[in-house]
XYZ file of C-alpha atoms in Angstrom:
352
model
C -29.572 22.013 -0.586
C -29.743 19.306 2.064
C -27.380 16.369 1.649
C -28.711 12.830 1.448
C -26.656 11.750 4.471
C -24.969 13.439 7.435
C -21.873 11.912 9.029
C -19.061 12.999 11.275
C -16.350 11.736 8.911
C -16.333 10.628 5.287
C -13.367 8.533 4.147
C -12.832 8.411 0.374
C -10.953 5.331 -0.800
C -10.582 1.843 0.706
C -6.971 1.078 -0.045
C -4.377 0.634 2.689
C -4.602 4.265 3.828
C -8.395 4.386 3.872
C -8.700 1.078 5.714
C -6.177 2.226 8.310
C -8.160 5.425 8.870
C -11.426 3.470 9.155
C -9.898 1.141 11.742
C -8.793 4.059 13.911
C -12.145 5.816 13.515
C -13.848 2.662 14.729
C -11.481 2.413 17.700
C -12.078 6.076 18.521
C -15.792 5.410 18.923
C -17.189 6.702 15.648
C -20.201 4.477 15.071
C -21.043 3.064 11.667
C -23.020 5.199 9.206
C -23.786 8.175 11.493
C -20.192 8.340 12.692
C -18.320 7.613 9.467
C -18.625 6.076 6.024
C -16.014 4.580 3.741
C -16.669 5.353 0.059
C -14.794 3.225 -2.453
C -15.045 3.165 -6.238
C -13.704 -0.378 -6.591
C -16.172 -3.133 -7.311
C -14.531 -5.293 -4.654
C -11.982 -4.971 -1.836
C -8.322 -4.563 -2.715
C -7.735 -0.895 -3.472
C -5.295 -0.424 -6.351
C -3.829 -3.876 -5.711
C -6.789 -5.567 -7.403
C -5.689 -4.022 -10.722
C -2.066 -5.179 -10.654
C -0.917 -7.333 -13.558
C -1.306 -11.096 -13.014
C 2.418 -11.838 -13.282
C 3.216 -9.579 -10.300
C 3.564 -12.331 -7.722
C 4.259 -11.800 -4.035
C 7.978 -12.559 -4.266
C 8.366 -9.535 -6.596
C 6.565 -7.108 -4.257
C 8.712 -4.768 -2.150
C 6.528 -5.354 0.860
C 2.939 -5.197 2.083
C 2.844 -3.929 5.639
C 0.267 -5.150 8.126
C -2.939 -3.210 8.430
C -3.516 -2.214 12.071
C -4.902 -5.028 14.156
C -4.467 -7.802 11.560
C -1.250 -9.477 10.454
C -0.737 -9.938 6.723
C 0.996 -13.242 7.323
C 3.425 -15.027 4.998
C 1.597 -15.812 1.752
C 2.769 -18.171 -0.970
C 5.429 -16.146 -2.850
C 4.194 -17.519 -6.180
C 0.618 -16.246 -5.809
C -0.477 -13.064 -7.658
C -0.315 -9.961 -5.465
C -3.709 -8.816 -6.778
C -5.309 -11.967 -5.408
C -3.462 -12.127 -2.077
C -3.774 -8.465 -1.075
C -7.404 -8.169 -2.196
C -8.274 -11.172 -0.049
C -6.421 -9.628 2.914
C -8.216 -6.279 2.536
C -11.561 -8.059 2.251
C -10.950 -10.031 5.453
C -9.994 -6.810 7.201
C -13.215 -5.069 6.133
C -15.318 -7.997 7.350
C -13.442 -8.485 10.624
C -13.912 -4.874 11.697
C -17.367 -4.519 10.109
C -16.370 -1.385 8.254
C -19.194 0.650 6.649
C -17.929 0.400 3.071
C -20.130 1.685 0.242
C -19.088 0.510 -3.232
C -18.896 1.164 -6.031
C -19.078 4.917 -5.331
C -17.285 7.353 -7.629
C -16.750 10.570 -5.697
C -16.978 13.474 -8.124
C -16.462 16.486 -5.848
C -15.931 17.827 -2.349
C -17.365 21.282 -1.622
C -17.310 23.494 1.460
C -20.843 24.402 2.526
C -20.956 26.215 5.853
C -19.628 24.043 8.635
C -19.694 20.925 6.475
C -17.743 19.451 3.607
C -20.158 17.906 1.123
C -18.924 14.803 -0.669
C -20.860 14.120 -3.867
C -21.178 11.173 -6.223
C -23.486 11.093 -9.249
C -26.238 9.599 -7.105
C -25.754 10.668 -3.463
C -24.244 13.316 -1.195
C -22.720 13.102 2.276
C -22.358 16.172 4.516
C -19.373 15.556 6.791
C -17.737 17.487 9.599
C -14.375 16.174 8.377
C -13.140 14.330 5.290
C -10.234 11.944 4.825
C -9.290 11.623 1.166
C -7.354 8.407 0.606
C -7.621 8.042 -3.156
C -3.990 7.235 -3.897
C -2.553 7.494 -7.408
C -3.584 4.439 -9.476
C -6.349 6.312 -11.331
C -3.927 8.961 -12.601
C -1.244 7.252 -14.719
C 1.310 9.788 -15.908
C 2.001 9.944 -19.655
C 4.851 12.366 -20.445
C 4.859 14.032 -23.837
C 7.718 13.910 -26.339
C 7.727 15.499 -29.803
C 6.328 13.220 -32.481
C 4.455 11.026 -29.996
C 1.210 11.340 -31.960
C 2.893 10.068 -35.154
C 3.958 6.706 -33.695
C 2.326 3.874 -35.641
C 2.950 1.222 -33.019
C 1.297 0.774 -29.621
C 1.838 2.898 -26.538
C 1.008 1.225 -23.231
C 1.220 2.388 -19.617
C 2.020 0.026 -16.760
C -1.535 0.633 -15.507
C -2.752 -1.230 -18.609
C -0.186 -4.036 -18.591
C -1.684 -7.530 -18.404
C 1.194 -9.809 -19.405
C 3.874 -10.591 -21.972
C 1.494 -11.831 -24.677
C 1.237 -8.529 -26.552
C 5.019 -8.096 -26.489
C 6.041 -11.380 -28.085
C 8.426 -10.896 -31.014
C 8.025 -7.105 -30.744
C 10.663 -4.397 -30.551
C 9.978 -2.752 -27.191
C 11.180 0.508 -25.661
C 10.571 0.698 -21.894
C 10.541 4.223 -20.436
C 10.931 4.828 -16.691
C 13.408 4.430 -13.867
C 11.330 2.775 -11.148
C 10.960 -0.761 -9.881
C 7.979 -1.429 -12.168
C 10.051 -0.590 -15.246
C 12.760 -3.009 -14.135
C 10.298 -5.791 -13.293
C 8.429 -5.528 -16.580
C 11.592 -5.212 -18.657
C 12.990 -8.391 -17.148
C 9.661 -10.129 -17.742
C 9.252 -8.984 -21.343
C 12.849 -9.319 -22.594
C 12.915 -13.128 -23.022
C 9.831 -12.955 -25.257
C 10.456 -9.749 -27.213
C 12.376 -9.389 -30.442
C 14.423 -6.625 -28.776
C 14.186 -4.318 -25.749
C 15.660 -0.937 -24.923
C 15.488 0.702 -21.485
C 15.544 4.513 -21.266
C 15.382 6.754 -18.193
C 15.732 10.469 -17.472
C 18.274 9.864 -14.716
C 20.816 7.076 -14.316
C 19.426 4.300 -12.090
C 20.760 4.098 -8.542
C 21.194 0.481 -7.496
C 21.066 -0.558 -3.867
C 22.570 -3.929 -3.044
C 20.428 -4.818 -0.030
C 16.880 -6.100 0.568
C 14.107 -3.516 0.696
C 13.392 -2.727 4.351
C 11.108 -0.545 6.450
C 14.013 1.828 7.187
C 14.670 2.151 3.472
C 11.004 2.948 2.939
C 10.979 5.558 5.726
C 13.945 7.292 4.134
C 12.021 7.638 0.856
C 8.867 8.830 2.638
C 10.832 11.575 4.441
C 12.072 12.973 1.115
C 8.530 13.327 -0.211
C 7.265 14.788 3.085
C 9.670 17.695 2.816
C 8.167 18.641 -0.563
C 4.511 18.660 0.475
C 5.224 20.683 3.604
C 6.636 23.332 1.278
C 3.520 23.287 -0.913
C 5.278 21.594 -3.837
C 3.736 18.795 -5.907
C 4.771 15.487 -4.347
C 7.183 13.286 -6.161
C 6.056 9.698 -5.916
C 7.677 7.570 -3.229
C 8.815 5.238 -6.032
C 10.683 8.079 -7.742
C 12.868 8.624 -4.676
C 13.432 4.954 -3.903
C 16.636 3.365 -5.149
C 16.455 0.082 -7.057
C 17.121 -3.159 -5.206
C 19.716 -5.518 -6.704
C 17.905 -8.859 -6.531
C 19.315 -12.067 -8.049
C 16.971 -11.514 -11.006
C 18.275 -7.953 -11.455
C 21.863 -9.151 -11.195
C 21.227 -11.630 -14.003
C 19.543 -8.900 -16.072
C 22.551 -6.615 -15.631
C 24.947 -9.382 -16.659
C 22.853 -10.177 -19.743
C 22.717 -6.534 -20.826
C 18.929 -6.333 -20.490
C 19.311 -3.519 -17.966
C 21.798 -1.583 -20.054
C 20.129 1.793 -19.640
C 20.220 4.653 -22.135
C 19.310 8.308 -21.454
C 15.979 9.660 -22.659
C 15.426 9.988 -26.366
C 14.717 13.400 -27.874
C 11.726 12.577 -30.073
C 9.437 9.847 -31.351
C 8.975 8.943 -34.998
C 6.412 6.808 -36.792
C 8.430 3.657 -36.181
C 10.804 4.317 -33.297
C 12.648 6.819 -31.131
C 15.561 9.139 -31.845
C 18.241 10.570 -29.539
C 19.832 14.015 -29.832
C 22.892 12.565 -31.577
C 20.685 11.047 -34.285
C 20.791 7.484 -32.975
C 17.605 5.637 -33.939
C 15.933 2.721 -32.153
C 13.095 0.967 -34.019
C 10.056 0.143 -31.891
C 6.725 -1.615 -32.214
C 5.650 -0.828 -28.641
C 6.568 1.937 -26.188
C 5.842 0.938 -22.593
C 5.532 3.987 -20.361
C 6.519 2.903 -16.838
C 6.423 6.545 -15.817
C 4.449 6.373 -12.621
C 1.321 8.057 -11.383
C 0.103 11.364 -9.995
C -2.188 12.004 -7.040
C -5.846 11.274 -7.845
C -7.309 14.417 -6.282
C -9.462 15.941 -9.033
C -12.498 15.627 -6.755
C -10.929 18.251 -4.464
C -10.718 20.919 -7.197
C -13.766 22.905 -5.920
C -11.863 23.631 -2.682
C -9.092 25.493 -4.572
C -6.274 24.111 -2.452
C -3.276 24.561 -4.756
C -0.439 26.612 -3.283
C 1.765 28.923 -5.363
C 4.289 26.108 -5.710
C 1.719 23.982 -7.552
C 1.061 21.486 -4.781
C -1.170 21.342 -1.711
C 0.539 22.638 1.414
C 0.362 19.984 4.107
C 1.032 19.810 7.835
C 1.340 16.090 8.382
C -1.897 14.733 6.924
C -3.864 17.961 7.392
C -4.413 20.396 4.524
C -3.267 23.793 5.762
C -5.868 25.703 3.714
C -8.753 23.458 4.845
C -8.224 21.971 8.338
C -11.312 19.756 8.042
C -9.630 17.848 5.217
C -6.879 15.270 5.568
C -5.000 13.634 2.706
C -3.540 10.185 3.189
C -2.139 8.125 0.366
C -0.881 11.512 -0.878
C 2.789 12.363 -1.047
C 4.661 10.749 1.856
C 1.822 8.385 2.731
C 1.437 7.049 -0.844
C 3.035 3.782 0.221
C 2.282 0.878 2.490
C 5.046 2.183 4.769
C 3.372 5.535 5.358
C -0.314 4.691 4.979
C -0.875 3.063 8.376
C 0.732 5.848 10.371
C -1.059 8.464 8.270
C -4.453 6.912 9.004
C -3.839 6.999 12.720
C -2.449 10.556 12.620
C -5.437 11.849 10.638
C -7.943 10.341 13.069
C -6.051 11.751 16.066
C -6.334 15.264 14.616
C -9.964 14.820 13.613
C -10.858 13.736 17.139
C -9.272 16.950 18.380
C -11.067 19.019 15.726
C -14.468 17.547 16.591
C -13.891 17.747 20.339
C -13.962 14.003 20.925
């Protein structure tokens, strides 16, 4: 069956990784539409940033690295990250006249002869190469604990968090050991009736500002896993926690007094192995995200280790496919370099 469109390269996702790839495709001489398309399911520019909770202001963000060819600048630290980064991504798309199609929900990628066919509910694109840059935001991870279905209170994931309003005067259990868990716990605690922080592993505090070298160190840990065909741990899961003045105050006040994971959930709280009970009205799961790659299922890429074996950005089992925003490039630190690396290999593959 003939596809609706034929292109050299289809890029799926217009977050930091996808925009970086599109920039380098443009520089490499791939013309709009016939050369490449950028398919994004967001209703507006901003990637996953447009969905961040309103209280996440720029001074609380680890860092947004410049997209290639356009400086991010120094925004007002009090402005919401969702607003600032979405505006930046939009300016980038307009400046480089990127061929963005939105909203497009990519449902599948299939191999058909010498093409990979990217399909939405309405259209198909036959591409000589595909860059999948779909990130993780659409796949929030909800771990299961016994009794979870009996809980009479609310269970919320960070992906659904919109502010402290729903937590006022509530007994809150926050689950997760990443920066988001810490940020939201500190934000909620002054308004809640009580809070309790639980994590699987003890938090590792790092008393220095987050830096690019720190980020590279985390990216390298994840890269080793995907090269071995193992499921990637998120970059956040291997990043230590920065001791900011706000964190220091939270530690002194006992807000960040962490407890190990509970054993089970009851109708009105959580219980540890020793029988200790913590009443709860809300459980906030700050448990991260998994790679949003369901659209690649028809290609049957999973290795025996459960992940997709990678060589840099290239999928070993399907050399026409590159994943960026996956594993080591699922961060603003790695996304830019991954976009450039993917385009370099695709140029070689297509003989350009």
